[in-house]
């Protein structure tokens, strides 16, 4: 077992997975504190690295593509402070961090864990139900339905349209984009790939994010929804077999039995030879 305890959090590796526990310091990001403890199974890992620094280093986990719904929906746009798979390491603990890396890498090699993408989520995502208020609205998800309610400062177009409700099975995609500089971000629920994209501030299927403290929590809610949607790498269902023309109609059993009697009479009367009778009888029996 390997363990590293820092003010930023505690990581424990037991050979099967890494238990990630965020620190309790006030400086810990709201996303990590809200997400809480996470266990990353070894099979979900693509790699681990320690990045030394002058004042502090970083331990960083690299997960396999498609293993975690949070990383799937954020697409590399989470900053290091909010990334639950990044741990700030004090310089004096660098040797412990390097030992931790060696232990995890050895386990990955011994278990021959592949680094390629997976076709199902190996982490479950946040528990439900979940409600987050940020930007110009509040988003709620109970496992079946997404509901968006608007605040007093929401654009009049959205506020007049009333709350938006979308069933999980009607969702095509979920988009999360953080605010950057003067550009607002958004959490958008896409119900049709061909629908025109309105600015998030006027889109009744989107929450506009303005870069405030609670914005990253919308990424958590987005991951809870994505975790319950079809996996992007899942195998497509097999196509229905093609048929050439209409299927043949079922034959009348009584008509086939009458045909057998007729063949018997023709054979007895000498019209059909033994060989001809046998061949014709077998053909009728197959159809029967």
PDB file of C-alpha atoms in Angstrom:
ATOM      1  CA  UNK A   1       0.000   0.000   0.000  1.00  0.00           C
ATOM      2  CA  UNK A   2       1.135   3.567  -0.680  1.00  0.00           C
ATOM      3  CA  UNK A   3      -0.290   6.731   0.848  1.00  0.00           C
ATOM      4  CA  UNK A   4       0.461  10.429   0.638  1.00  0.00           C
ATOM      5  CA  UNK A   5      -1.152  12.912   3.035  1.00  0.00           C
ATOM      6  CA  UNK A   6      -1.088  16.620   2.187  1.00  0.00           C
ATOM      7  CA  UNK A   7      -3.099  19.686   3.109  1.00  0.00           C
ATOM      8  CA  UNK A   8      -4.612  19.485  -0.389  1.00  0.00           C
ATOM      9  CA  UNK A   9      -5.876  15.965   0.266  1.00  0.00           C
ATOM     10  CA  UNK A  10      -4.971  12.326   0.849  1.00  0.00           C
ATOM     11  CA  UNK A  11      -4.383   9.674  -1.786  1.00  0.00           C
ATOM     12  CA  UNK A  12      -4.250   6.004  -0.790  1.00  0.00           C
ATOM     13  CA  UNK A  13      -3.363   3.151  -3.147  1.00  0.00           C
ATOM     14  CA  UNK A  14      -4.241  -0.406  -2.057  1.00  0.00           C
ATOM     15  CA  UNK A  15      -3.352  -2.275  -5.248  1.00  0.00           C
ATOM     16  CA  UNK A  16      -6.896  -2.256  -6.659  1.00  0.00           C
ATOM     17  CA  UNK A  17      -7.530   1.454  -6.831  1.00  0.00           C
ATOM     18  CA  UNK A  18      -6.713   4.921  -5.532  1.00  0.00           C
ATOM     19  CA  UNK A  19      -8.870   6.463  -2.818  1.00  0.00           C
ATOM     20  CA  UNK A  20      -8.917  10.234  -3.347  1.00  0.00           C
ATOM     21  CA  UNK A  21     -10.011  12.333  -0.360  1.00  0.00           C
ATOM     22  CA  UNK A  22      -9.990  16.149  -0.643  1.00  0.00           C
ATOM     23  CA  UNK A  23      -8.423  18.190   2.129  1.00  0.00           C
ATOM     24  CA  UNK A  24     -10.476  20.167   4.634  1.00  0.00           C
ATOM     25  CA  UNK A  25      -8.598  23.438   4.182  1.00  0.00           C
ATOM     26  CA  UNK A  26     -10.703  26.460   3.203  1.00  0.00           C
ATOM     27  CA  UNK A  27      -8.666  26.823   0.049  1.00  0.00           C
ATOM     28  CA  UNK A  28      -9.896  23.500  -1.355  1.00  0.00           C
ATOM     29  CA  UNK A  29     -12.113  24.108  -4.381  1.00  0.00           C
ATOM     30  CA  UNK A  30     -15.887  23.942  -3.971  1.00  0.00           C
ATOM     31  CA  UNK A  31     -16.127  21.288  -6.680  1.00  0.00           C
ATOM     32  CA  UNK A  32     -13.716  18.929  -4.929  1.00  0.00           C
ATOM     33  CA  UNK A  33     -15.314  19.468  -1.520  1.00  0.00           C
ATOM     34  CA  UNK A  34     -18.796  18.848  -2.940  1.00  0.00           C
ATOM     35  CA  UNK A  35     -17.724  15.753  -4.877  1.00  0.00           C
ATOM     36  CA  UNK A  36     -16.055  14.349  -1.752  1.00  0.00           C
ATOM     37  CA  UNK A  37     -14.248  11.014  -1.631  1.00  0.00           C
ATOM     38  CA  UNK A  38     -13.690   9.218  -4.922  1.00  0.00           C
ATOM     39  CA  UNK A  39     -12.208   5.774  -5.553  1.00  0.00           C
ATOM     40  CA  UNK A  40     -10.533   5.371  -8.926  1.00  0.00           C
ATOM     41  CA  UNK A  41     -10.239   1.666  -9.876  1.00  0.00           C
ATOM     42  CA  UNK A  42      -6.869   0.610 -11.244  1.00  0.00           C
ATOM     43  CA  UNK A  43      -8.483  -0.462 -14.522  1.00  0.00           C
ATOM     44  CA  UNK A  44      -9.653   3.149 -15.079  1.00  0.00           C
ATOM     45  CA  UNK A  45      -6.100   4.527 -15.003  1.00  0.00           C
ATOM     46  CA  UNK A  46      -4.029   5.298 -18.072  1.00  0.00           C
ATOM     47  CA  UNK A  47      -1.099   6.669 -16.063  1.00  0.00           C
ATOM     48  CA  UNK A  48       0.194   8.673 -13.096  1.00  0.00           C
ATOM     49  CA  UNK A  49       2.919  11.303 -12.860  1.00  0.00           C
ATOM     50  CA  UNK A  50       4.634  13.577 -10.375  1.00  0.00           C
ATOM     51  CA  UNK A  51       5.472  17.076 -11.616  1.00  0.00           C
ATOM     52  CA  UNK A  52       8.065  18.737  -9.340  1.00  0.00           C
ATOM     53  CA  UNK A  53       8.006  22.498  -8.785  1.00  0.00           C
ATOM     54  CA  UNK A  54      10.024  25.135  -6.951  1.00  0.00           C
ATOM     55  CA  UNK A  55       7.455  25.777  -4.227  1.00  0.00           C
ATOM     56  CA  UNK A  56       5.251  22.717  -4.646  1.00  0.00           C
ATOM     57  CA  UNK A  57       4.824  19.811  -6.997  1.00  0.00           C
ATOM     58  CA  UNK A  58       1.762  18.034  -8.357  1.00  0.00           C
ATOM     59  CA  UNK A  59       0.638  14.441  -8.437  1.00  0.00           C
ATOM     60  CA  UNK A  60      -1.580  13.887 -11.432  1.00  0.00           C
ATOM     61  CA  UNK A  61      -3.715  10.914 -12.446  1.00  0.00           C
ATOM     62  CA  UNK A  62      -4.480  10.327 -16.112  1.00  0.00           C
ATOM     63  CA  UNK A  63      -7.686   8.382 -16.616  1.00  0.00           C
ATOM     64  CA  UNK A  64      -8.606   6.334 -19.660  1.00  0.00           C
ATOM     65  CA  UNK A  65     -10.796   8.095 -22.179  1.00  0.00           C
ATOM     66  CA  UNK A  66     -14.447   7.554 -21.291  1.00  0.00           C
ATOM     67  CA  UNK A  67     -13.786   6.172 -17.785  1.00  0.00           C
ATOM     68  CA  UNK A  68     -15.134   9.158 -15.832  1.00  0.00           C
ATOM     69  CA  UNK A  69     -18.286  11.161 -16.696  1.00  0.00           C
ATOM     70  CA  UNK A  70     -16.857  14.316 -15.087  1.00  0.00           C
ATOM     71  CA  UNK A  71     -13.804  14.318 -17.347  1.00  0.00           C
ATOM     72  CA  UNK A  72     -16.003  13.354 -20.293  1.00  0.00           C
ATOM     73  CA  UNK A  73     -18.231  16.413 -19.961  1.00  0.00           C
ATOM     74  CA  UNK A  74     -15.494  18.904 -18.983  1.00  0.00           C
ATOM     75  CA  UNK A  75     -13.165  17.812 -21.791  1.00  0.00           C
ATOM     76  CA  UNK A  76      -9.908  18.999 -20.194  1.00  0.00           C
ATOM     77  CA  UNK A  77     -11.327  22.440 -19.318  1.00  0.00           C
ATOM     78  CA  UNK A  78     -11.214  22.005 -15.522  1.00  0.00           C
ATOM     79  CA  UNK A  79      -8.484  24.046 -13.863  1.00  0.00           C
ATOM     80  CA  UNK A  80      -5.992  22.288 -11.574  1.00  0.00           C
ATOM     81  CA  UNK A  81      -7.667  23.639  -8.432  1.00  0.00           C
ATOM     82  CA  UNK A  82     -10.982  21.964  -9.351  1.00  0.00           C
ATOM     83  CA  UNK A  83      -9.517  18.783 -10.866  1.00  0.00           C
ATOM     84  CA  UNK A  84     -10.103  15.958  -8.335  1.00  0.00           C
ATOM     85  CA  UNK A  85      -7.283  13.941  -9.941  1.00  0.00           C
ATOM     86  CA  UNK A  86      -4.583  16.527  -9.205  1.00  0.00           C
ATOM     87  CA  UNK A  87      -2.899  16.790  -5.793  1.00  0.00           C
ATOM     88  CA  UNK A  88      -0.639  19.644  -4.704  1.00  0.00           C
ATOM     89  CA  UNK A  89       2.454  18.171  -2.997  1.00  0.00           C
ATOM     90  CA  UNK A  90       4.791  20.074  -0.674  1.00  0.00           C
ATOM     91  CA  UNK A  91       8.432  19.986  -1.772  1.00  0.00           C
ATOM     92  CA  UNK A  92       9.480  18.057   1.334  1.00  0.00           C
ATOM     93  CA  UNK A  93       7.080  15.245   0.346  1.00  0.00           C
ATOM     94  CA  UNK A  94       8.518  14.825  -3.164  1.00  0.00           C
ATOM     95  CA  UNK A  95      10.123  11.460  -2.329  1.00  0.00           C
ATOM     96  CA  UNK A  96       6.773  10.122  -1.060  1.00  0.00           C
ATOM     97  CA  UNK A  97       5.081  11.301  -4.244  1.00  0.00           C
ATOM     98  CA  UNK A  98       7.690   9.566  -6.409  1.00  0.00           C
ATOM     99  CA  UNK A  99       7.297   6.344  -4.405  1.00  0.00           C
ATOM    100  CA  UNK A 100       3.510   6.595  -4.866  1.00  0.00           C
ATOM    101  CA  UNK A 101       3.987   6.932  -8.632  1.00  0.00           C
ATOM    102  CA  UNK A 102       6.291   3.905  -8.749  1.00  0.00           C
ATOM    103  CA  UNK A 103       3.822   1.729  -6.849  1.00  0.00           C
ATOM    104  CA  UNK A 104       0.909   2.630  -9.117  1.00  0.00           C
ATOM    105  CA  UNK A 105       2.947   2.221 -12.297  1.00  0.00           C
ATOM    106  CA  UNK A 106       4.198  -1.194 -11.190  1.00  0.00           C
ATOM    107  CA  UNK A 107       0.623  -2.310 -10.539  1.00  0.00           C
ATOM    108  CA  UNK A 108      -0.460  -1.086 -13.969  1.00  0.00           C
ATOM    109  CA  UNK A 109       2.340  -3.089 -15.579  1.00  0.00           C
ATOM    110  CA  UNK A 110       1.721  -6.234 -13.543  1.00  0.00           C
ATOM    111  CA  UNK A 111      -2.013  -6.165 -14.286  1.00  0.00           C
ATOM    112  CA  UNK A 112      -1.389  -5.253 -17.959  1.00  0.00           C
ATOM    113  CA  UNK A 113      -3.988  -2.492 -17.748  1.00  0.00           C
ATOM    114  CA  UNK A 114      -4.565  -1.066 -21.249  1.00  0.00           C
ATOM    115  CA  UNK A 115      -4.373   2.680 -21.770  1.00  0.00           C
ATOM    116  CA  UNK A 116      -6.971   2.950 -24.516  1.00  0.00           C
ATOM    117  CA  UNK A 117     -10.564   4.184 -24.254  1.00  0.00           C
ATOM    118  CA  UNK A 118     -13.311   2.259 -22.484  1.00  0.00           C
ATOM    119  CA  UNK A 119     -16.891   1.650 -23.615  1.00  0.00           C
ATOM    120  CA  UNK A 120     -18.566   2.220 -20.244  1.00  0.00           C
ATOM    121  CA  UNK A 121     -18.112   4.557 -17.290  1.00  0.00           C
ATOM    122  CA  UNK A 122     -15.885   3.047 -14.594  1.00  0.00           C
ATOM    123  CA  UNK A 123     -16.736   5.793 -12.076  1.00  0.00           C
ATOM    124  CA  UNK A 124     -20.373   6.377 -11.120  1.00  0.00           C
ATOM    125  CA  UNK A 125     -20.555  10.162 -11.024  1.00  0.00           C
ATOM    126  CA  UNK A 126     -22.115  12.236  -8.214  1.00  0.00           C
ATOM    127  CA  UNK A 127     -25.044  10.851  -6.180  1.00  0.00           C
ATOM    128  CA  UNK A 128     -28.613  11.954  -6.878  1.00  0.00           C
ATOM    129  CA  UNK A 129     -30.813  13.907  -6.587  1.00  0.00           C
ATOM    130  CA  UNK A 130     -28.714  17.003  -7.241  1.00  0.00           C
ATOM    131  CA  UNK A 131     -29.531  20.703  -7.420  1.00  0.00           C
ATOM    132  CA  UNK A 132     -27.079  23.488  -8.260  1.00  0.00           C
ATOM    133  CA  UNK A 133     -27.674  27.224  -8.455  1.00  0.00           C
ATOM    134  CA  UNK A 134     -25.165  29.298 -10.411  1.00  0.00           C
ATOM    135  CA  UNK A 135     -25.114  31.924 -13.131  1.00  0.00           C
ATOM    136  CA  UNK A 136     -28.604  32.878 -14.264  1.00  0.00           C
ATOM    137  CA  UNK A 137     -30.416  29.747 -13.137  1.00  0.00           C
ATOM    138  CA  UNK A 138     -30.789  26.646 -10.994  1.00  0.00           C
ATOM    139  CA  UNK A 139     -30.418  23.179 -12.461  1.00  0.00           C
ATOM    140  CA  UNK A 140     -31.859  20.056 -10.840  1.00  0.00           C
ATOM    141  CA  UNK A 141     -31.584  16.394 -11.858  1.00  0.00           C
ATOM    142  CA  UNK A 142     -33.309  13.424 -10.227  1.00  0.00           C
ATOM    143  CA  UNK A 143     -32.059  10.671 -12.534  1.00  0.00           C
ATOM    144  CA  UNK A 144     -34.957  10.973 -14.980  1.00  0.00           C
ATOM    145  CA  UNK A 145     -35.571  14.678 -15.619  1.00  0.00           C
ATOM    146  CA  UNK A 146     -33.521  17.874 -15.854  1.00  0.00           C
ATOM    147  CA  UNK A 147     -35.273  21.035 -14.666  1.00  0.00           C
ATOM    148  CA  UNK A 148     -33.984  24.577 -15.178  1.00  0.00           C
ATOM    149  CA  UNK A 149     -35.414  27.477 -13.125  1.00  0.00           C
ATOM    150  CA  UNK A 150     -34.445  31.089 -13.674  1.00  0.00           C
ATOM    151  CA  UNK A 151     -33.290  33.827 -11.305  1.00  0.00           C
ATOM    152  CA  UNK A 152     -34.411  37.434 -11.153  1.00  0.00           C
ATOM    153  CA  UNK A 153     -31.521  38.615 -13.340  1.00  0.00           C
ATOM    154  CA  UNK A 154     -32.156  36.082 -16.140  1.00  0.00           C
ATOM    155  CA  UNK A 155     -32.771  37.533 -19.599  1.00  0.00           C
ATOM    156  CA  UNK A 156     -36.456  38.417 -20.054  1.00  0.00           C
ATOM    157  CA  UNK A 157     -36.831  36.000 -22.986  1.00  0.00           C
ATOM    158  CA  UNK A 158     -35.869  33.017 -20.831  1.00  0.00           C
ATOM    159  CA  UNK A 159     -37.670  34.199 -17.725  1.00  0.00           C
ATOM    160  CA  UNK A 160     -40.940  34.668 -19.606  1.00  0.00           C
ATOM    161  CA  UNK A 161     -40.709  31.150 -21.047  1.00  0.00           C
ATOM    162  CA  UNK A 162     -40.878  29.705 -17.537  1.00  0.00           C
ATOM    163  CA  UNK A 163     -38.967  26.675 -16.202  1.00  0.00           C
ATOM    164  CA  UNK A 164     -37.502  24.237 -18.715  1.00  0.00           C
ATOM    165  CA  UNK A 165     -37.953  20.489 -18.203  1.00  0.00           C
ATOM    166  CA  UNK A 166     -36.178  17.861 -20.298  1.00  0.00           C
ATOM    167  CA  UNK A 167     -36.529  14.090 -19.930  1.00  0.00           C
ATOM    168  CA  UNK A 168     -33.274  12.142 -19.889  1.00  0.00           C
ATOM    169  CA  UNK A 169     -34.271  10.070 -22.940  1.00  0.00           C
ATOM    170  CA  UNK A 170     -34.820  13.264 -24.957  1.00  0.00           C
ATOM    171  CA  UNK A 171     -31.279  14.547 -24.438  1.00  0.00           C
ATOM    172  CA  UNK A 172     -28.837  14.416 -27.327  1.00  0.00           C
ATOM    173  CA  UNK A 173     -25.812  15.906 -25.510  1.00  0.00           C
ATOM    174  CA  UNK A 174     -24.692  17.960 -22.507  1.00  0.00           C
ATOM    175  CA  UNK A 175     -22.199  20.812 -22.939  1.00  0.00           C
ATOM    176  CA  UNK A 176     -20.234  22.516 -20.161  1.00  0.00           C
ATOM    177  CA  UNK A 177     -17.947  25.455 -20.815  1.00  0.00           C
ATOM    178  CA  UNK A 178     -16.332  27.529 -18.030  1.00  0.00           C
ATOM    179  CA  UNK A 179     -16.180  31.311 -18.147  1.00  0.00           C
ATOM    180  CA  UNK A 180     -12.841  32.594 -19.452  1.00  0.00           C
ATOM    181  CA  UNK A 181     -11.871  36.224 -18.924  1.00  0.00           C
ATOM    182  CA  UNK A 182     -14.684  38.410 -20.215  1.00  0.00           C
ATOM    183  CA  UNK A 183     -16.394  35.505 -21.987  1.00  0.00           C
ATOM    184  CA  UNK A 184     -19.240  33.805 -20.144  1.00  0.00           C
ATOM    185  CA  UNK A 185     -19.498  30.032 -19.951  1.00  0.00           C
ATOM    186  CA  UNK A 186     -22.566  27.825 -19.999  1.00  0.00           C
ATOM    187  CA  UNK A 187     -24.196  24.520 -19.177  1.00  0.00           C
ATOM    188  CA  UNK A 188     -26.322  23.554 -22.155  1.00  0.00           C
ATOM    189  CA  UNK A 189     -28.712  20.615 -22.604  1.00  0.00           C
ATOM    190  CA  UNK A 190     -28.931  19.793 -26.306  1.00  0.00           C
ATOM    191  CA  UNK A 191     -32.176  18.123 -27.393  1.00  0.00           C
ATOM    192  CA  UNK A 192     -31.518  18.224 -31.151  1.00  0.00           C
ATOM    193  CA  UNK A 193     -28.185  18.315 -33.002  1.00  0.00           C
ATOM    194  CA  UNK A 194     -29.758  20.466 -35.730  1.00  0.00           C
ATOM    195  CA  UNK A 195     -31.353  23.088 -33.473  1.00  0.00           C
ATOM    196  CA  UNK A 196     -29.951  26.633 -33.856  1.00  0.00           C
ATOM    197  CA  UNK A 197     -27.542  27.588 -31.050  1.00  0.00           C
ATOM    198  CA  UNK A 198     -28.701  30.698 -29.229  1.00  0.00           C
ATOM    199  CA  UNK A 199     -26.432  32.616 -26.852  1.00  0.00           C
ATOM    200  CA  UNK A 200     -26.632  30.915 -23.441  1.00  0.00           C
ATOM    201  CA  UNK A 201     -28.158  34.046 -21.916  1.00  0.00           C
ATOM    202  CA  UNK A 202     -31.202  33.648 -24.183  1.00  0.00           C
ATOM    203  CA  UNK A 203     -31.325  29.853 -24.593  1.00  0.00           C
ATOM    204  CA  UNK A 204     -34.050  28.251 -22.399  1.00  0.00           C
ATOM    205  CA  UNK A 205     -32.038  24.994 -22.456  1.00  0.00           C
ATOM    206  CA  UNK A 206     -28.854  26.611 -21.113  1.00  0.00           C
ATOM    207  CA  UNK A 207     -27.605  28.187 -17.887  1.00  0.00           C
ATOM    208  CA  UNK A 208     -25.258  31.102 -18.457  1.00  0.00           C
ATOM    209  CA  UNK A 209     -22.152  30.984 -16.221  1.00  0.00           C
ATOM    210  CA  UNK A 210     -20.418  34.210 -15.306  1.00  0.00           C
ATOM    211  CA  UNK A 211     -17.243  32.963 -13.635  1.00  0.00           C
ATOM    212  CA  UNK A 212     -18.327  32.980 -10.001  1.00  0.00           C
ATOM    213  CA  UNK A 213     -17.465  30.538  -7.212  1.00  0.00           C
ATOM    214  CA  UNK A 214     -20.350  28.101  -7.736  1.00  0.00           C
ATOM    215  CA  UNK A 215     -19.931  27.788 -11.502  1.00  0.00           C
ATOM    216  CA  UNK A 216     -17.793  24.584 -11.359  1.00  0.00           C
ATOM    217  CA  UNK A 217     -20.629  22.821  -9.520  1.00  0.00           C
ATOM    218  CA  UNK A 218     -22.574  22.932 -12.779  1.00  0.00           C
ATOM    219  CA  UNK A 219     -19.888  20.609 -14.167  1.00  0.00           C
ATOM    220  CA  UNK A 220     -20.723  18.137 -11.396  1.00  0.00           C
ATOM    221  CA  UNK A 221     -24.416  18.231 -12.267  1.00  0.00           C
ATOM    222  CA  UNK A 222     -23.552  17.833 -15.939  1.00  0.00           C
ATOM    223  CA  UNK A 223     -21.482  14.730 -15.118  1.00  0.00           C
ATOM    224  CA  UNK A 224     -24.395  13.242 -13.152  1.00  0.00           C
ATOM    225  CA  UNK A 225     -26.566  13.559 -16.269  1.00  0.00           C
ATOM    226  CA  UNK A 226     -23.890  12.295 -18.666  1.00  0.00           C
ATOM    227  CA  UNK A 227     -23.253   9.237 -16.458  1.00  0.00           C
ATOM    228  CA  UNK A 228     -26.825   8.110 -17.143  1.00  0.00           C
ATOM    229  CA  UNK A 229     -26.802   8.743 -20.898  1.00  0.00           C
ATOM    230  CA  UNK A 230     -25.510   6.262 -23.503  1.00  0.00           C
ATOM    231  CA  UNK A 231     -21.726   6.020 -23.381  1.00  0.00           C
ATOM    232  CA  UNK A 232     -20.041   7.752 -26.355  1.00  0.00           C
ATOM    233  CA  UNK A 233     -17.816   4.724 -27.023  1.00  0.00           C
ATOM    234  CA  UNK A 234     -20.472   2.054 -26.564  1.00  0.00           C
ATOM    235  CA  UNK A 235     -20.908  -0.312 -29.493  1.00  0.00           C
ATOM    236  CA  UNK A 236     -23.758   0.630 -31.799  1.00  0.00           C
ATOM    237  CA  UNK A 237     -26.654  -1.868 -31.916  1.00  0.00           C
ATOM    238  CA  UNK A 238     -26.438  -4.338 -34.760  1.00  0.00           C
ATOM    239  CA  UNK A 239     -28.489  -3.243 -37.791  1.00  0.00           C
ATOM    240  CA  UNK A 240     -31.629  -5.098 -38.692  1.00  0.00           C
ATOM    241  CA  UNK A 241     -30.957  -7.729 -41.370  1.00  0.00           C
ATOM    242  CA  UNK A 242     -31.928  -6.542 -44.833  1.00  0.00           C
ATOM    243  CA  UNK A 243     -34.557  -8.468 -46.746  1.00  0.00           C
ATOM    244  CA  UNK A 244     -34.931  -8.598 -50.497  1.00  0.00           C
ATOM    245  CA  UNK A 245     -38.587  -7.995 -51.188  1.00  0.00           C
ATOM    246  CA  UNK A 246     -41.520  -8.931 -48.964  1.00  0.00           C
ATOM    247  CA  UNK A 247     -41.318 -12.008 -46.784  1.00  0.00           C
ATOM    248  CA  UNK A 248     -43.066 -15.041 -48.310  1.00  0.00           C
ATOM    249  CA  UNK A 249     -46.552 -15.651 -46.994  1.00  0.00           C
ATOM    250  CA  UNK A 250     -47.091 -18.665 -44.766  1.00  0.00           C
ATOM    251  CA  UNK A 251     -48.489 -21.649 -46.690  1.00  0.00           C
ATOM    252  CA  UNK A 252     -51.793 -23.289 -45.821  1.00  0.00           C
ATOM    253  CA  UNK A 253     -51.073 -26.640 -44.064  1.00  0.00           C
ATOM    254  CA  UNK A 254     -54.397 -28.104 -45.283  1.00  0.00           C
ATOM    255  CA  UNK A 255     -53.493 -27.359 -48.895  1.00  0.00           C
ATOM    256  CA  UNK A 256     -50.118 -29.051 -48.470  1.00  0.00           C
ATOM    257  CA  UNK A 257     -51.766 -32.143 -46.943  1.00  0.00           C
ATOM    258  CA  UNK A 258     -54.159 -32.309 -49.900  1.00  0.00           C
ATOM    259  CA  UNK A 259     -51.166 -32.121 -52.215  1.00  0.00           C
ATOM    260  CA  UNK A 260     -49.576 -35.112 -50.420  1.00  0.00           C
ATOM    261  CA  UNK A 261     -52.757 -37.152 -50.924  1.00  0.00           C
ATOM    262  CA  UNK A 262     -52.811 -36.212 -54.615  1.00  0.00           C
ATOM    263  CA  UNK A 263     -49.177 -37.291 -55.003  1.00  0.00           C
ATOM    264  CA  UNK A 264     -49.999 -40.622 -53.319  1.00  0.00           C
ATOM    265  CA  UNK A 265     -52.876 -41.255 -55.718  1.00  0.00           C
ATOM    266  CA  UNK A 266     -50.700 -40.374 -58.725  1.00  0.00           C
ATOM    267  CA  UNK A 267     -48.040 -42.772 -57.483  1.00  0.00           C
ATOM    268  CA  UNK A 268     -50.512 -45.615 -56.912  1.00  0.00           C
ATOM    269  CA  UNK A 269     -52.037 -45.088 -60.363  1.00  0.00           C
ATOM    270  CA  UNK A 270     -48.601 -45.328 -61.981  1.00  0.00           C
ATOM    271  CA  UNK A 271     -48.441 -41.728 -63.190  1.00  0.00           C
ATOM    272  CA  UNK A 272     -45.436 -41.025 -60.917  1.00  0.00           C
ATOM    273  CA  UNK A 273     -42.480 -43.320 -60.586  1.00  0.00           C
ATOM    274  CA  UNK A 274     -41.133 -44.228 -57.153  1.00  0.00           C
ATOM    275  CA  UNK A 275     -38.265 -41.788 -57.593  1.00  0.00           C
ATOM    276  CA  UNK A 276     -40.528 -38.950 -58.777  1.00  0.00           C
ATOM    277  CA  UNK A 277     -42.979 -39.557 -55.941  1.00  0.00           C
ATOM    278  CA  UNK A 278     -40.211 -39.541 -53.293  1.00  0.00           C
ATOM    279  CA  UNK A 279     -38.716 -36.313 -54.639  1.00  0.00           C
ATOM    280  CA  UNK A 280     -42.082 -34.513 -54.800  1.00  0.00           C
ATOM    281  CA  UNK A 281     -43.147 -35.746 -51.358  1.00  0.00           C
ATOM    282  CA  UNK A 282     -39.918 -34.470 -49.746  1.00  0.00           C
ATOM    283  CA  UNK A 283     -40.398 -31.036 -51.322  1.00  0.00           C
ATOM    284  CA  UNK A 284     -43.942 -30.763 -49.914  1.00  0.00           C
ATOM    285  CA  UNK A 285     -42.857 -31.977 -46.484  1.00  0.00           C
ATOM    286  CA  UNK A 286     -40.166 -29.271 -46.320  1.00  0.00           C
ATOM    287  CA  UNK A 287     -42.804 -26.628 -47.072  1.00  0.00           C
ATOM    288  CA  UNK A 288     -45.074 -28.134 -44.424  1.00  0.00           C
TER     289      UNK A 288
END
